[in-house]
Amino acid sequence: MKKTSILLCLVMLLSLCGCGGTADKKTKEFFAMDTYMTLTAYGDNAEKALSEAQSEVERLDSLLNAEDKHSEIYRLNCEKKLTLSEETSQVLKKALDFSELTDGVFNPALHPLMKLWGFTTKDYTVPSAEEIKNTLKLCDVKNVALNGQNAVIKKDGTELDLGGIAKGYTSSRLIEILKKNGIESGLVNLGGNVQTLGKKPDGSDFTVAIESPEKDGGYLGMLKTSGKAVITSGGYERFFEKNGKTYHHIMNPETGYPAESGLASVTIVSKDGTLADALSTLLYVMGEKKAVEFWNQSSEDFDIILFTKDNKLIVSGGIADSFTSEYNIEVIKKD
Ligand code: ADP
Ligand code: MG
């Protein structure tokens, strides 16, 4: 059900061609975190940097993936009490902070709900209203206590799921690994979630294609960018169909059903990949009006691209000049 492999090729083609050909370009493609990943780096040390980056993906997956029986999050979900590594506790802290900031719109405790709908096993089902109501009682972040590295799940059945933030954290870490290896130019693409390092070797910006939520593929537009994460959430990324209705993997924690906010996709552009990932998920749940309000009032530095189900394209002022699309663009500025 994923169009990401096609998009990957497109992003790579667009972002990497015309680089002047002087720097040594290396690419690594693999499947991890349930998605196709392509990592690219330019420079003498590119090969080694990319190997280390791939290992980093595996390392982080084995900390954060709630479906991996050896991960810290899986163990915490089972054992209910665990001293986490410093890193896992920091990612969990961020997820809990986003939850607090948004009154639970971002909810890292909805693993029971993801399981109920079958998103964790791909054995999809539409639950009854009663099942959803009962499961929602378990998905309360107040049942999770984090004190430094000590995490406790206080209610039986409550489980964590960092799927809304883990890939953004991972892309930020990969950029750090590339930098540590002396790389000044590169791009990581984790299933359509992109983060760029520096500019292309010829000094120009990368061009990142933003995937179109329309069923026929294609793209929403092109963003010229450097040194930033470009992370998109949309109901078209992972979904199933039952009796002619589509159900996707971004949940409204208030209803327990896939979010129907009127938005088709949300893209966040920010230096901080973790922030971009969490925000793309939660602004999608909020819908256009609240998402624009959130962006307007936020003290964080990020730009947004919102695409509504009725094909309205809203782009924030900071990136309006770098974004091109066949749709009419409504540019928004902060009050
Ligand atoms: P993707 O991982 O496909 O790029 P997202 O970043 O939007 O897309 O993350 C979707 C994932 O986030 C879901 O698979 C689930 O694990 C988790 N999730 C779903 N709804 C929420 C929510 N309201 N708050 C936090 N995490 C969520
Ligand atoms: Mg996300």
mmCIF file of C-alpha atoms in Angstrom, residues 47-295:
data_model
loop_
_atom_site.group_PDB
_atom_site.id
_atom_site.type_symbol
_atom_site.label_atom_id
_atom_site.label_comp_id
_atom_site.label_asym_id
_atom_site.label_seq_id
_atom_site.Cartn_x
_atom_site.Cartn_y
_atom_site.Cartn_z
ATOM 1 C CA GLU A 47 31.051 4.986 2.049
ATOM 2 C CA LYS A 48 32.077 4.634 5.690
ATOM 3 C CA ALA A 49 29.643 7.366 6.776
ATOM 4 C CA LEU A 50 26.737 5.572 5.103
ATOM 5 C CA SER A 51 27.630 2.215 6.666
ATOM 6 C CA GLU A 52 27.661 3.835 10.081
ATOM 7 C CA ALA A 53 24.355 5.547 9.307
ATOM 8 C CA GLN A 54 22.729 2.232 8.369
ATOM 9 C CA SER A 55 23.952 0.691 11.629
ATOM 10 C CA GLU A 56 22.497 3.686 13.440
ATOM 11 C CA VAL A 57 19.048 2.985 11.933
ATOM 12 C CA GLU A 58 19.275 -0.594 13.201
ATOM 13 C CA ARG A 59 20.449 0.556 16.629
ATOM 14 C CA LEU A 60 17.608 3.064 17.016
ATOM 15 C CA ASP A 61 15.018 0.578 15.759
ATOM 16 C CA SER A 62 16.154 -1.831 18.454
ATOM 17 C CA LEU A 63 15.580 0.872 21.092
ATOM 18 C CA LEU A 64 12.356 2.489 19.911
ATOM 19 C CA ASN A 65 10.307 0.026 17.847
ATOM 20 C CA ALA A 66 7.308 -1.182 19.857
ATOM 21 C CA GLU A 67 7.019 -4.218 17.538
ATOM 22 C CA ASP A 68 10.624 -5.391 18.075
ATOM 23 C CA LYS A 69 10.665 -7.945 20.901
ATOM 24 C CA HIS A 70 14.110 -6.817 22.027
ATOM 25 C CA SER A 71 13.498 -3.068 22.031
ATOM 26 C CA GLU A 72 13.334 -0.984 25.185
ATOM 27 C CA ILE A 73 9.841 0.223 24.317
ATOM 28 C CA TYR A 74 8.613 -3.355 23.767
ATOM 29 C CA ARG A 75 10.149 -4.412 27.065
ATOM 30 C CA LEU A 76 8.644 -1.440 28.892
ATOM 31 C CA ASN A 77 5.244 -2.288 27.404
ATOM 32 C CA CYS A 78 5.561 -5.863 28.740
ATOM 33 C CA GLU A 79 7.411 -5.341 32.005
ATOM 34 C CA LYS A 80 5.641 -2.054 32.931
ATOM 35 C CA LYS A 81 8.705 -0.794 34.787
ATOM 36 C CA LEU A 82 12.091 -0.250 33.196
ATOM 37 C CA THR A 83 15.178 1.886 33.491
ATOM 38 C CA LEU A 84 15.555 3.159 29.943
ATOM 39 C CA SER A 85 18.733 4.197 28.185
ATOM 40 C CA GLU A 86 19.330 7.942 28.306
ATOM 41 C CA GLU A 87 18.490 8.207 24.610
ATOM 42 C CA THR A 88 15.181 6.300 24.728
ATOM 43 C CA SER A 89 14.110 8.274 27.777
ATOM 44 C CA GLN A 90 14.875 11.525 25.944
ATOM 45 C CA VAL A 91 12.802 10.553 22.896
ATOM 46 C CA LEU A 92 9.954 9.407 25.158
ATOM 47 C CA LYS A 93 10.209 12.674 27.107
ATOM 48 C CA LYS A 94 9.833 14.650 23.877
ATOM 49 C CA ALA A 95 6.817 12.563 22.873
ATOM 50 C CA LEU A 96 5.205 13.130 26.291
ATOM 51 C CA ASP A 97 5.978 16.869 26.065
ATOM 52 C CA PHE A 98 4.251 17.089 22.655
ATOM 53 C CA SER A 99 1.314 15.263 24.175
ATOM 54 C CA GLU A 100 1.070 17.780 26.999
ATOM 55 C CA LEU A 101 1.533 20.742 24.676
ATOM 56 C CA THR A 102 -1.344 19.585 22.452
ATOM 57 C CA ASP A 103 -3.727 18.293 25.147
ATOM 58 C CA GLY A 104 -3.239 14.759 23.896
ATOM 59 C CA VAL A 105 -3.648 15.341 20.146
ATOM 60 C CA PHE A 106 -0.180 13.832 19.930
ATOM 61 C CA ASN A 107 -0.488 10.624 21.896
ATOM 62 C CA PRO A 108 2.433 8.191 22.248
ATOM 63 C CA ALA A 109 0.297 5.824 24.378
ATOM 64 C CA LEU A 110 -2.041 4.669 21.629
ATOM 65 C CA HIS A 111 -0.351 1.367 20.888
ATOM 66 C CA PRO A 112 -3.433 -0.555 22.110
ATOM 67 C CA LEU A 113 -5.488 1.330 19.505
ATOM 68 C CA MET A 114 -2.978 0.677 16.700
ATOM 69 C CA LYS A 115 -3.121 -3.016 17.634
ATOM 70 C CA LEU A 116 -6.935 -3.046 17.752
ATOM 71 C CA TRP A 117 -7.158 -1.713 14.181
ATOM 72 C CA GLY A 118 -4.498 -4.188 13.044
ATOM 73 C CA PHE A 119 -1.939 -1.600 12.001
ATOM 74 C CA THR A 120 0.819 -3.357 13.948
ATOM 75 C CA THR A 121 0.315 -6.720 12.209
ATOM 76 C CA LYS A 122 -1.294 -5.611 8.902
ATOM 77 C CA ASP A 123 -4.183 -7.910 9.870
ATOM 78 C CA TYR A 124 -6.621 -5.018 9.469
ATOM 79 C CA THR A 125 -10.092 -4.843 10.941
ATOM 80 C CA VAL A 126 -12.712 -2.198 11.706
ATOM 81 C CA PRO A 127 -13.396 -2.532 15.441
ATOM 82 C CA SER A 128 -16.798 -2.050 17.016
ATOM 83 C CA ALA A 129 -17.614 1.244 18.744
ATOM 84 C CA GLU A 130 -17.604 -0.643 22.054
ATOM 85 C CA GLU A 131 -14.107 -2.054 21.452
ATOM 86 C CA ILE A 132 -12.810 1.385 20.531
ATOM 87 C CA LYS A 133 -14.337 2.950 23.625
ATOM 88 C CA ASN A 134 -12.785 0.337 25.902
ATOM 89 C CA THR A 135 -9.392 0.509 24.203
ATOM 90 C CA LEU A 136 -9.281 4.303 24.428
ATOM 91 C CA LYS A 137 -9.366 4.014 28.223
ATOM 92 C CA LEU A 138 -5.954 2.342 27.982
ATOM 93 C CA CYS A 139 -4.494 5.035 25.719
ATOM 94 C CA ASP A 140 -4.113 7.690 28.376
ATOM 95 C CA VAL A 141 -0.619 9.203 28.702
ATOM 96 C CA LYS A 142 -1.405 9.871 32.346
ATOM 97 C CA ASN A 143 -0.864 6.126 32.836
ATOM 98 C CA VAL A 144 2.809 6.651 31.941
ATOM 99 C CA ALA A 145 5.313 8.140 34.382
ATOM 100 C CA LEU A 146 8.813 9.099 33.363
ATOM 101 C CA ASN A 147 11.254 10.202 35.996
ATOM 102 C CA GLY A 148 14.668 10.723 34.433
ATOM 103 C CA GLN A 149 15.417 7.346 32.878
ATOM 104 C CA ASN A 150 12.922 5.454 35.043
ATOM 105 C CA ALA A 151 9.694 4.688 33.218
ATOM 106 C CA VAL A 152 6.584 3.140 34.710
ATOM 107 C CA ILE A 153 3.322 2.133 33.036
ATOM 108 C CA LYS A 154 0.776 2.355 35.796
ATOM 109 C CA LYS A 155 -2.190 0.654 34.130
ATOM 110 C CA ASP A 156 -2.438 -2.854 32.731
ATOM 111 C CA GLY A 157 -2.963 -2.759 28.986
ATOM 112 C CA THR A 158 -1.487 0.709 28.436
ATOM 113 C CA GLU A 159 1.358 0.566 25.893
ATOM 114 C CA LEU A 160 3.636 3.057 24.179
ATOM 115 C CA ASP A 161 4.089 3.621 20.442
ATOM 116 C CA LEU A 162 6.694 6.125 19.254
ATOM 117 C CA GLY A 163 5.793 5.675 15.561
ATOM 118 C CA GLY A 164 4.802 9.344 15.247
ATOM 119 C CA ILE A 165 8.238 10.648 16.191
ATOM 120 C CA ALA A 166 10.865 7.879 15.847
ATOM 121 C CA LYS A 167 11.693 8.335 12.159
ATOM 122 C CA GLY A 168 12.217 12.073 12.561
ATOM 123 C CA TYR A 169 14.538 11.465 15.499
ATOM 124 C CA THR A 170 16.319 8.857 13.391
ATOM 125 C CA SER A 171 16.822 11.202 10.426
ATOM 126 C CA SER A 172 18.315 13.838 12.748
ATOM 127 C CA ARG A 173 20.706 11.246 14.187
ATOM 128 C CA LEU A 174 21.735 10.116 10.705
ATOM 129 C CA ILE A 175 22.652 13.675 9.779
ATOM 130 C CA GLU A 176 24.812 13.815 12.950
ATOM 131 C CA ILE A 177 26.542 10.559 11.954
ATOM 132 C CA LEU A 178 27.290 11.924 8.483
ATOM 133 C CA LYS A 179 28.686 15.145 9.973
ATOM 134 C CA LYS A 180 30.826 13.226 12.444
ATOM 135 C CA ASN A 181 32.353 11.451 9.453
ATOM 136 C CA GLY A 182 33.312 14.739 7.844
ATOM 137 C CA ILE A 183 30.435 14.778 5.337
ATOM 138 C CA GLU A 184 29.181 18.258 4.436
ATOM 139 C CA SER A 185 26.593 17.320 1.844
ATOM 140 C CA GLY A 186 24.011 14.547 1.940
ATOM 141 C CA LEU A 187 20.380 13.539 2.055
ATOM 142 C CA VAL A 188 18.554 10.849 3.993
ATOM 143 C CA ASN A 189 15.160 9.676 2.833
ATOM 144 C CA LEU A 190 13.280 7.439 5.252
ATOM 145 C CA GLY A 191 10.221 6.462 3.213
ATOM 146 C CA GLY A 192 9.461 9.976 2.052
ATOM 147 C CA ASN A 193 10.621 11.608 5.283
ATOM 148 C CA VAL A 194 13.622 13.582 4.087
ATOM 149 C CA GLN A 195 16.422 15.401 5.888
ATOM 150 C CA THR A 196 19.194 17.225 4.048
ATOM 151 C CA LEU A 197 22.729 18.019 5.184
ATOM 152 C CA GLY A 198 24.212 21.227 3.785
ATOM 153 C CA LYS A 199 23.785 22.038 0.111
ATOM 154 C CA LYS A 200 24.595 19.957 -2.954
ATOM 155 C CA PRO A 201 28.306 19.873 -3.764
ATOM 156 C CA ASP A 202 27.822 22.485 -6.503
ATOM 157 C CA GLY A 203 26.477 24.901 -3.873
ATOM 158 C CA SER A 204 22.838 24.739 -4.944
ATOM 159 C CA ASP A 205 19.871 23.631 -2.826
ATOM 160 C CA PHE A 206 18.469 20.116 -2.873
ATOM 161 C CA THR A 207 15.089 19.716 -4.544
ATOM 162 C CA VAL A 208 12.711 17.580 -2.512
ATOM 163 C CA ALA A 209 9.537 16.306 -4.178
ATOM 164 C CA ILE A 210 6.550 16.342 -1.837
ATOM 165 C CA GLU A 211 4.375 13.309 -2.473
ATOM 166 C CA SER A 212 0.824 13.880 -3.626
ATOM 167 C CA PRO A 213 -1.966 12.382 -1.525
ATOM 168 C CA GLU A 214 -3.944 11.783 -4.747
ATOM 169 C CA LYS A 215 -4.333 8.086 -5.526
ATOM 170 C CA ASP A 216 -2.728 8.383 -8.958
ATOM 171 C CA GLY A 217 0.681 9.217 -7.493
ATOM 172 C CA GLY A 218 2.668 12.176 -8.736
ATOM 173 C CA TYR A 219 3.685 14.985 -6.466
ATOM 174 C CA LEU A 220 2.222 17.978 -4.754
ATOM 175 C CA GLY A 221 5.160 20.226 -5.471
ATOM 176 C CA MET A 222 8.903 20.745 -5.280
ATOM 177 C CA LEU A 223 10.761 22.353 -2.416
ATOM 178 C CA LYS A 224 14.249 23.770 -2.748
ATOM 179 C CA THR A 225 15.940 23.409 0.605
ATOM 180 C CA SER A 226 19.208 22.823 2.434
ATOM 181 C CA GLY A 227 20.143 21.793 5.955
ATOM 182 C CA LYS A 228 16.559 20.939 6.876
ATOM 183 C CA ALA A 229 14.148 18.074 7.486
ATOM 184 C CA VAL A 230 11.105 17.857 5.190
ATOM 185 C CA ILE A 231 8.646 15.477 6.814
ATOM 186 C CA THR A 232 5.164 14.633 5.580
ATOM 187 C CA SER A 233 2.209 12.880 7.202
ATOM 188 C CA GLY A 234 -0.814 11.820 5.207
ATOM 189 C CA GLY A 235 -3.634 9.345 5.409
ATOM 190 C CA TYR A 236 -2.514 7.902 2.069
ATOM 191 C CA GLU A 237 0.759 6.525 3.468
ATOM 192 C CA ARG A 238 -0.581 3.462 5.234
ATOM 193 C CA PHE A 239 -4.201 2.445 4.973
ATOM 194 C CA PHE A 240 -6.667 -0.313 4.243
ATOM 195 C CA GLU A 241 -10.083 -0.427 2.622
ATOM 196 C CA LYS A 242 -13.173 -2.130 3.962
ATOM 197 C CA ASN A 243 -16.634 -1.948 2.383
ATOM 198 C CA GLY A 244 -15.527 0.901 0.134
ATOM 199 C CA LYS A 245 -14.217 3.025 3.000
ATOM 200 C CA THR A 246 -10.584 3.896 3.619
ATOM 201 C CA TYR A 247 -9.014 3.719 7.073
ATOM 202 C CA HIS A 248 -5.529 5.122 7.684
ATOM 203 C CA HIS A 249 -2.882 4.994 10.407
ATOM 204 C CA ILE A 250 -3.016 8.504 11.915
ATOM 205 C CA MET A 251 -5.459 8.380 14.789
ATOM 206 C CA ASN A 252 -7.641 10.968 16.422
ATOM 207 C CA PRO A 253 -7.032 10.037 20.090
ATOM 208 C CA GLU A 254 -10.345 11.621 21.039
ATOM 209 C CA THR A 255 -12.504 9.370 18.849
ATOM 210 C CA GLY A 256 -10.257 6.330 18.424
ATOM 211 C CA TYR A 257 -10.883 6.456 14.654
ATOM 212 C CA PRO A 258 -8.471 7.547 11.917
ATOM 213 C CA ALA A 259 -8.336 11.359 11.930
ATOM 214 C CA GLU A 260 -10.795 12.932 9.494
ATOM 215 C CA SER A 261 -9.692 16.524 9.756
ATOM 216 C CA GLY A 262 -10.211 17.670 6.194
ATOM 217 C CA LEU A 263 -6.455 17.614 5.583
ATOM 218 C CA ALA A 264 -4.953 15.272 3.011
ATOM 219 C CA SER A 265 -1.347 15.879 3.999
ATOM 220 C CA VAL A 266 0.872 17.996 6.220
ATOM 221 C CA THR A 267 4.530 18.712 5.524
ATOM 222 C CA ILE A 268 6.819 20.291 8.116
ATOM 223 C CA VAL A 269 10.116 21.927 7.169
ATOM 224 C CA SER A 270 12.498 22.457 10.072
ATOM 225 C CA LYS A 271 16.120 22.066 11.117
ATOM 226 C CA ASP A 272 14.886 19.667 13.813
ATOM 227 C CA GLY A 273 13.765 16.308 12.374
ATOM 228 C CA THR A 274 12.201 15.121 15.637
ATOM 229 C CA LEU A 275 10.077 18.265 15.892
ATOM 230 C CA ALA A 276 9.110 18.010 12.217
ATOM 231 C CA ASP A 277 7.935 14.409 12.599
ATOM 232 C CA ALA A 278 5.840 15.006 15.712
ATOM 233 C CA LEU A 279 4.329 18.178 14.244
ATOM 234 C CA SER A 280 3.456 16.582 10.894
ATOM 235 C CA THR A 281 1.445 13.918 12.716
ATOM 236 C CA LEU A 282 -0.288 16.195 15.204
ATOM 237 C CA LEU A 283 -1.116 19.043 12.804
ATOM 238 C CA TYR A 284 -2.676 16.450 10.492
ATOM 239 C CA VAL A 285 -4.967 15.395 13.347
ATOM 240 C CA MET A 286 -5.796 19.022 14.225
ATOM 241 C CA GLY A 287 -7.015 20.017 10.754
ATOM 242 C CA GLU A 288 -6.423 23.220 8.800
ATOM 243 C CA LYS A 289 -7.774 25.861 11.177
ATOM 244 C CA LYS A 290 -6.126 24.601 14.358
ATOM 245 C CA ALA A 291 -2.918 23.714 12.503
ATOM 246 C CA VAL A 292 -2.564 27.267 11.169
ATOM 247 C CA GLU A 293 -3.313 28.650 14.658
ATOM 248 C CA PHE A 294 -0.717 26.328 16.186
ATOM 249 C CA TRP A 295 1.914 27.411 13.645
#
